[in-house]
Coordinates of C-alpha atoms in Angstrom, one line a residue:
X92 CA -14.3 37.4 40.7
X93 CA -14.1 40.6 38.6
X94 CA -11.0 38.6 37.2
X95 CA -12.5 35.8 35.8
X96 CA -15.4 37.5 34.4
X97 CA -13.2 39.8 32.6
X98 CA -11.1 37.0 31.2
X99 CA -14.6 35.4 30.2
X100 CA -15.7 37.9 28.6
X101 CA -12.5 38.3 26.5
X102 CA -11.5 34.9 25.9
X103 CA -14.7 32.8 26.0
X104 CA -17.6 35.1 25.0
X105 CA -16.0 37.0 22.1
X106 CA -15.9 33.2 20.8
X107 CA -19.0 31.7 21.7
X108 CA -20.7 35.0 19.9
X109 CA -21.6 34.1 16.5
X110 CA -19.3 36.3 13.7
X111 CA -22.3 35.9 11.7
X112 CA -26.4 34.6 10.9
X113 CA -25.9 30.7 11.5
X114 CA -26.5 28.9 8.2
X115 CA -27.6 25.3 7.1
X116 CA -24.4 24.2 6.4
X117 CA -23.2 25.9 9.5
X118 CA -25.3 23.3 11.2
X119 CA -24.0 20.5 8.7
X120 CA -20.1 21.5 9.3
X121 CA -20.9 21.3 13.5
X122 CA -22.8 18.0 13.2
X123 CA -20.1 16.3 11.3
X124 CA -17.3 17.6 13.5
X125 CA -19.2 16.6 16.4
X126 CA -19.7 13.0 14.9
X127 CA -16.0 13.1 14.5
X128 CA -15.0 13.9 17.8
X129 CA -17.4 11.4 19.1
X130 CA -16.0 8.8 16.7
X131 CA -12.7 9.9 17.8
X132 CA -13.0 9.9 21.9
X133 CA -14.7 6.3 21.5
X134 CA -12.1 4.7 19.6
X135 CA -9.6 6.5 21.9
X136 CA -11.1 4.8 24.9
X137 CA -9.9 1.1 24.0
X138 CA -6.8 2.5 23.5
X139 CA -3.4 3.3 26.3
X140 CA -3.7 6.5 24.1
X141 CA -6.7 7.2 26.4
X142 CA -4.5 7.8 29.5
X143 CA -2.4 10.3 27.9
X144 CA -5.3 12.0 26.7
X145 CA -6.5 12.6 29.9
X146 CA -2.8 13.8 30.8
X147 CA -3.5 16.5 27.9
X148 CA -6.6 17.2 29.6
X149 CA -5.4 18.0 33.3
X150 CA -2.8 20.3 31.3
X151 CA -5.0 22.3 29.6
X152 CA -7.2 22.7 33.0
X153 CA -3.8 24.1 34.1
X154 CA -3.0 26.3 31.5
X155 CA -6.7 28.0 32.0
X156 CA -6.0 28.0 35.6
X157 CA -3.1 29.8 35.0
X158 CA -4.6 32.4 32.1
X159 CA -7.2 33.3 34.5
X160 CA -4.8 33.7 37.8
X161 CA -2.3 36.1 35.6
X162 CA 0.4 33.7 36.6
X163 CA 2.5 35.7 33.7
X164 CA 5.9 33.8 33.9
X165 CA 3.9 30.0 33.6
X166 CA 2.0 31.4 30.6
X167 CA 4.9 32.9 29.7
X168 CA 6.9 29.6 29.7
X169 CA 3.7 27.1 28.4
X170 CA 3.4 29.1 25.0
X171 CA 7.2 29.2 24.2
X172 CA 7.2 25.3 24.4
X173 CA 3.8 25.3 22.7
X174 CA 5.6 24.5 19.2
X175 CA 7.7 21.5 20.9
X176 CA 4.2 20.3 22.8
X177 CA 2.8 19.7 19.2
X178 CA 5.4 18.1 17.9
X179 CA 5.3 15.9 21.2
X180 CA 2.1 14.7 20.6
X181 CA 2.6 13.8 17.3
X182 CA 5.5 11.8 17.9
X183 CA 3.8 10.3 21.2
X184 CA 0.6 8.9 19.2
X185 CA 2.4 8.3 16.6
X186 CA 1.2 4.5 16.6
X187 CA -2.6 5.3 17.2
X188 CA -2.4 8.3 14.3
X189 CA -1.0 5.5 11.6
X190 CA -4.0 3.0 13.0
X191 CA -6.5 5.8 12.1
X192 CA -5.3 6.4 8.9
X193 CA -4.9 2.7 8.2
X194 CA -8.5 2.3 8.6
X195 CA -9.5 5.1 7.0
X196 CA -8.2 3.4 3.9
X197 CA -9.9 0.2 4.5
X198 CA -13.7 1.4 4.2
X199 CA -15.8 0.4 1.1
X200 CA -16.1 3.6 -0.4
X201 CA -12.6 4.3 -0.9
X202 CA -12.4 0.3 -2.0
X203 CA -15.2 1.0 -4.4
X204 CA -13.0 3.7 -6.1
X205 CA -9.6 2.4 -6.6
X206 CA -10.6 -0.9 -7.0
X207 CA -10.5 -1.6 -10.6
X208 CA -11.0 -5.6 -10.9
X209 CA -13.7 -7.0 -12.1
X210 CA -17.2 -7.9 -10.1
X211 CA -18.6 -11.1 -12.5
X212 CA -18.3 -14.7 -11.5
X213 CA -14.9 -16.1 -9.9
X214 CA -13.4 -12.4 -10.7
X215 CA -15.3 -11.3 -7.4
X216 CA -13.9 -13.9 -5.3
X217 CA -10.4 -13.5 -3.7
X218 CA -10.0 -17.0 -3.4
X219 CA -11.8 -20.7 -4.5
X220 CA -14.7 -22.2 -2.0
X221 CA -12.1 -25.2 -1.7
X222 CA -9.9 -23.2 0.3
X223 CA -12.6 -22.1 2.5
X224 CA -14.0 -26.1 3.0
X225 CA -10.0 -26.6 3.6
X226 CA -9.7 -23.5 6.5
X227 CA -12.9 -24.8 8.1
X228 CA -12.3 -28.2 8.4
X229 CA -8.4 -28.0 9.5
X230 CA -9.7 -25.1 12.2
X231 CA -12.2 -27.4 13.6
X232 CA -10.3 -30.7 13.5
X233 CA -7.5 -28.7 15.2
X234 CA -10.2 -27.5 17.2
X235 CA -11.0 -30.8 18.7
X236 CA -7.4 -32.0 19.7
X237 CA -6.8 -28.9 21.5
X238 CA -3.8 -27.4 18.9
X239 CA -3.5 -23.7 19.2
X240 CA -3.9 -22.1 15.8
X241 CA -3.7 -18.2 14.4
X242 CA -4.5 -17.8 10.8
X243 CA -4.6 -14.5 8.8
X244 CA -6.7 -14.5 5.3
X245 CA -5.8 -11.6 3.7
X246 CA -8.0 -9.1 1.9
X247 CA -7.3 -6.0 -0.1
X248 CA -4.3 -5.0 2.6
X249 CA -1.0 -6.1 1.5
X250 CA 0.2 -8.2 4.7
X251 CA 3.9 -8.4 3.1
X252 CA 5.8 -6.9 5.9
X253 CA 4.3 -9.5 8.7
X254 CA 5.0 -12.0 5.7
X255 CA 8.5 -11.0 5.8
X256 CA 8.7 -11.5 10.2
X257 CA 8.0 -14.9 9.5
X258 CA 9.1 -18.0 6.9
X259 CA 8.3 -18.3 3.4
X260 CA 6.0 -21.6 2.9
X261 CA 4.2 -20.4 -0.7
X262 CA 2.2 -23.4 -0.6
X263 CA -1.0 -24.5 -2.0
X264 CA -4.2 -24.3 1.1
X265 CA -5.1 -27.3 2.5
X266 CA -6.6 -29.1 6.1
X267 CA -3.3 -31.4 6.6
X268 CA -0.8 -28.6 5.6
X269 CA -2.4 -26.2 8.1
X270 CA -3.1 -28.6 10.7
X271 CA 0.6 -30.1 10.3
X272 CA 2.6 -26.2 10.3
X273 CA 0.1 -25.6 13.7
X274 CA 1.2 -29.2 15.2
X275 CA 2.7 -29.5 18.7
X276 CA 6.6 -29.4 18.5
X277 CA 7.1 -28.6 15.3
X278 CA 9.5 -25.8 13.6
X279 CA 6.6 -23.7 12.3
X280 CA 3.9 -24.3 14.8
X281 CA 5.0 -20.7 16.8
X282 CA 3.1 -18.0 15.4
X283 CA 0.7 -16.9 12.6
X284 CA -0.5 -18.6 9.1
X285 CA -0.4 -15.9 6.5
X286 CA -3.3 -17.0 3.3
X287 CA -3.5 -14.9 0.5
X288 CA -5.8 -16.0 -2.3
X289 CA -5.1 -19.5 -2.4
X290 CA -2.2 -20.1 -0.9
X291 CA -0.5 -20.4 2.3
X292 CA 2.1 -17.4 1.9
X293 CA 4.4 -17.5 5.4
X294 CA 4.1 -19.3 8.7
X295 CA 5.6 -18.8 12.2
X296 CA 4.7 -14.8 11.3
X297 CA 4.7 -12.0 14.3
X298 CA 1.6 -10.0 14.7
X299 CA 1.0 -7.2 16.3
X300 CA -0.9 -7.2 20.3
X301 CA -4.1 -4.8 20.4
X302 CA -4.2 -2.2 23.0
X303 CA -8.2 -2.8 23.0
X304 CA -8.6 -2.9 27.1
X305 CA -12.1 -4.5 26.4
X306 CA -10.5 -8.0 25.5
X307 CA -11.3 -10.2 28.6
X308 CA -8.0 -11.0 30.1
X309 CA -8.9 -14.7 29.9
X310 CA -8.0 -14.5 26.5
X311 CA -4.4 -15.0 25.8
X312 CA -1.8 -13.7 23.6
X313 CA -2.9 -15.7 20.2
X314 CA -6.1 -13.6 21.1
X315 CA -4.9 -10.2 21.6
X316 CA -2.4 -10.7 18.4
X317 CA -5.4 -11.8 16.0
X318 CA -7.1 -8.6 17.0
X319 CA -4.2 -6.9 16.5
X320 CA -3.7 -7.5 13.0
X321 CA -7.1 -7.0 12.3
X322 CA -7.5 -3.5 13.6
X323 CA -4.4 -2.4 11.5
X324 CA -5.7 -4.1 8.2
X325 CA -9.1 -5.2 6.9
X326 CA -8.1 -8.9 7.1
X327 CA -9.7 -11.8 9.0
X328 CA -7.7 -13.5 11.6
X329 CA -9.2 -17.0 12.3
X330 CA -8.1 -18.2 16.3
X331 CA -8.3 -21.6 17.8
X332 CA -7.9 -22.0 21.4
X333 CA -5.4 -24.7 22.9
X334 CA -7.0 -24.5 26.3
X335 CA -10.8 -24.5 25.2
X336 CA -10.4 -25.6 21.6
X337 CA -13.3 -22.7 20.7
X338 CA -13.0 -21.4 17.0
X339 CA -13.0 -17.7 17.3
X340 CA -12.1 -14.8 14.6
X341 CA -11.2 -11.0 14.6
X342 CA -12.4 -8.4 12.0
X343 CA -12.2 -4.9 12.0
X344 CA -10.8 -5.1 15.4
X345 CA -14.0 -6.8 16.8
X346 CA -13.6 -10.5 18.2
X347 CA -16.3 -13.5 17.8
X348 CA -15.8 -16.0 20.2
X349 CA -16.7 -19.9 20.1
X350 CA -18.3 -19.8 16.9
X351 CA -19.9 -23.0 15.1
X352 CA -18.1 -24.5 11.4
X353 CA -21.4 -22.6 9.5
X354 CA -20.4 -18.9 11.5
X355 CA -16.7 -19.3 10.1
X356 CA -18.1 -20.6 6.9
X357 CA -20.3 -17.7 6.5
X358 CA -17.2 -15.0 7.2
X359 CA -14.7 -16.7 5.3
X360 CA -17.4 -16.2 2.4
X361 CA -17.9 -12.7 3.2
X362 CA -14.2 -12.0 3.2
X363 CA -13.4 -14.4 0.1
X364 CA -15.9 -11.1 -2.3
X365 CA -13.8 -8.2 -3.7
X366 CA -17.4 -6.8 -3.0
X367 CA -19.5 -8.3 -0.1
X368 CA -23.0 -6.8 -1.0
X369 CA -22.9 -8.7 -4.1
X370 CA -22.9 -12.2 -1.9
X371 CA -25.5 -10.5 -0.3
X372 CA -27.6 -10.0 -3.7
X373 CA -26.3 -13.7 -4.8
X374 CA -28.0 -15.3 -0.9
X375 CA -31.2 -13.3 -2.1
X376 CA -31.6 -14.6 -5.7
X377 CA -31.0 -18.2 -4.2

């Protein structure tokens, strides 16, 4: 007992005492650090990074364990392979670190400040409303004969290296291309529709699955690989079902099942604006 208290004392209390009067941005720095570690353990949760975390956990437990105990030759050994642990890690989330970062990049503000285009008229608008009437009514037709579907519309992420997994189509939107390329039996059918602006860039393209273990496990693979792509770019993946024939899409890694022509009218709209608020503003003048 005398032990642990000394080793409290030395190790825990000696930090826990302020080095000095707590200021207002004291209390600013430990909010916002708290808000990111919050941020962080939720995302981490829908993730397999979550079980290694937990591994990283019990290890630490161990290492106090063993500080505590004096069990010198254990310490002795954990803090010489300290260096190589780091570097470990690193390489071990390497996938989830490059998804943070990825979506760090996405988020309006950093849009707002390295976007240069312009914000009047069609120069707001990353592609025509006739390719949006075209997506909706080849999604829903498909929709009703049961033909599987999985189309990306780009945004401001460049989707060029899942264009490159798939084949070269460069063709101009429309309901019978789309619904033709996604047809039963047919060379292109396999895999993911790539739009960007108003064109159909690549079919038969390879996505990426999501690790999210909140998807419901009735939902397949065309599923899992439209939430995929959207939680590594700021895309919109558009899914049809070939058992149910339910219109669903995925943005920012969320997914919206079994929505009516007017929901995926709506989002296609929202995603067609360099900047969405100013749809918003255009729906409140009307």
């Amino acid at each position: 007992m005398d032990a642990f208290l000394s080793w409290f004392q030395i190790y825990v209390w000696s930090w826990l005492k302020p080095p000095k009067a707590v200021e207002i941005i004291d209390i600013i720095q430990i909010l916002l650090l708290s808000w990111i570690v919050y941020k962080l353990i939720m995302w981490l949760r829908n993730t397999r990074a979550y079980a290694l975390l937990k591994g990283l956990l019990f290890i630490l437990v161990f290492v106090l364990i063993a500080n505590i105990f004096h069990m010198e030759v254990i310490v002795w050994l954990l803090s010489n392979i300290g260096v190589a642990a780091i570097t470990a890690v690193v390489i071990i989330f390497q996938p989830e670190l490059r998804k943070v970062l990825e979506q760090m990049g996405h988020g309006h503000l950093l849009r707002r400040i390295f976007y240069s285009g312009k914000t009047d008229g069609n120069n707001n608008k990353r592609y025509s409303d006739h390719t949006i009437n075209e997506i909706v009514k080849a999604c829903f037709e498909m929709g009703e004969a049961k033909t599987g579907a999985l189309i990306v519309v780009q945004r401001d992420t460049n989707l060029i290296e899942f264009e490159e997994t798939g084949i070269r189509v460069d063709g101009v939107v429309s309901s019978q291309l789309l619904i033709n390329i996604f047809e039963h039996n047919t060379p292109l059918h396999d895999g993911a529709v790539i739009i960007r602006d108003d064109k159909i860039a690549a079919a038969t393209c390879y996505l990426p699955l999501s690790d999210n273990m909140e998807i419901s496990k009735k939902y397949g693979t065309r599923h899992r690989a439209g939430v995929g792509i959207s939680e590594l770019a700021d895309c919109l993946a558009i899914i049809v079902s070939e058992e149910t024939g339910h219109v669903s899409y995925a943005e920012s890694g969320k997914l919206r099942t079994a929505v009516s022509p007017a929901d995926l009218r709506e989002v296609l709209q929202e995603a067609q604006m360099v900047y969405p608020e100013k749809l918003k503003l255009i729906k409140e003048e009307e």
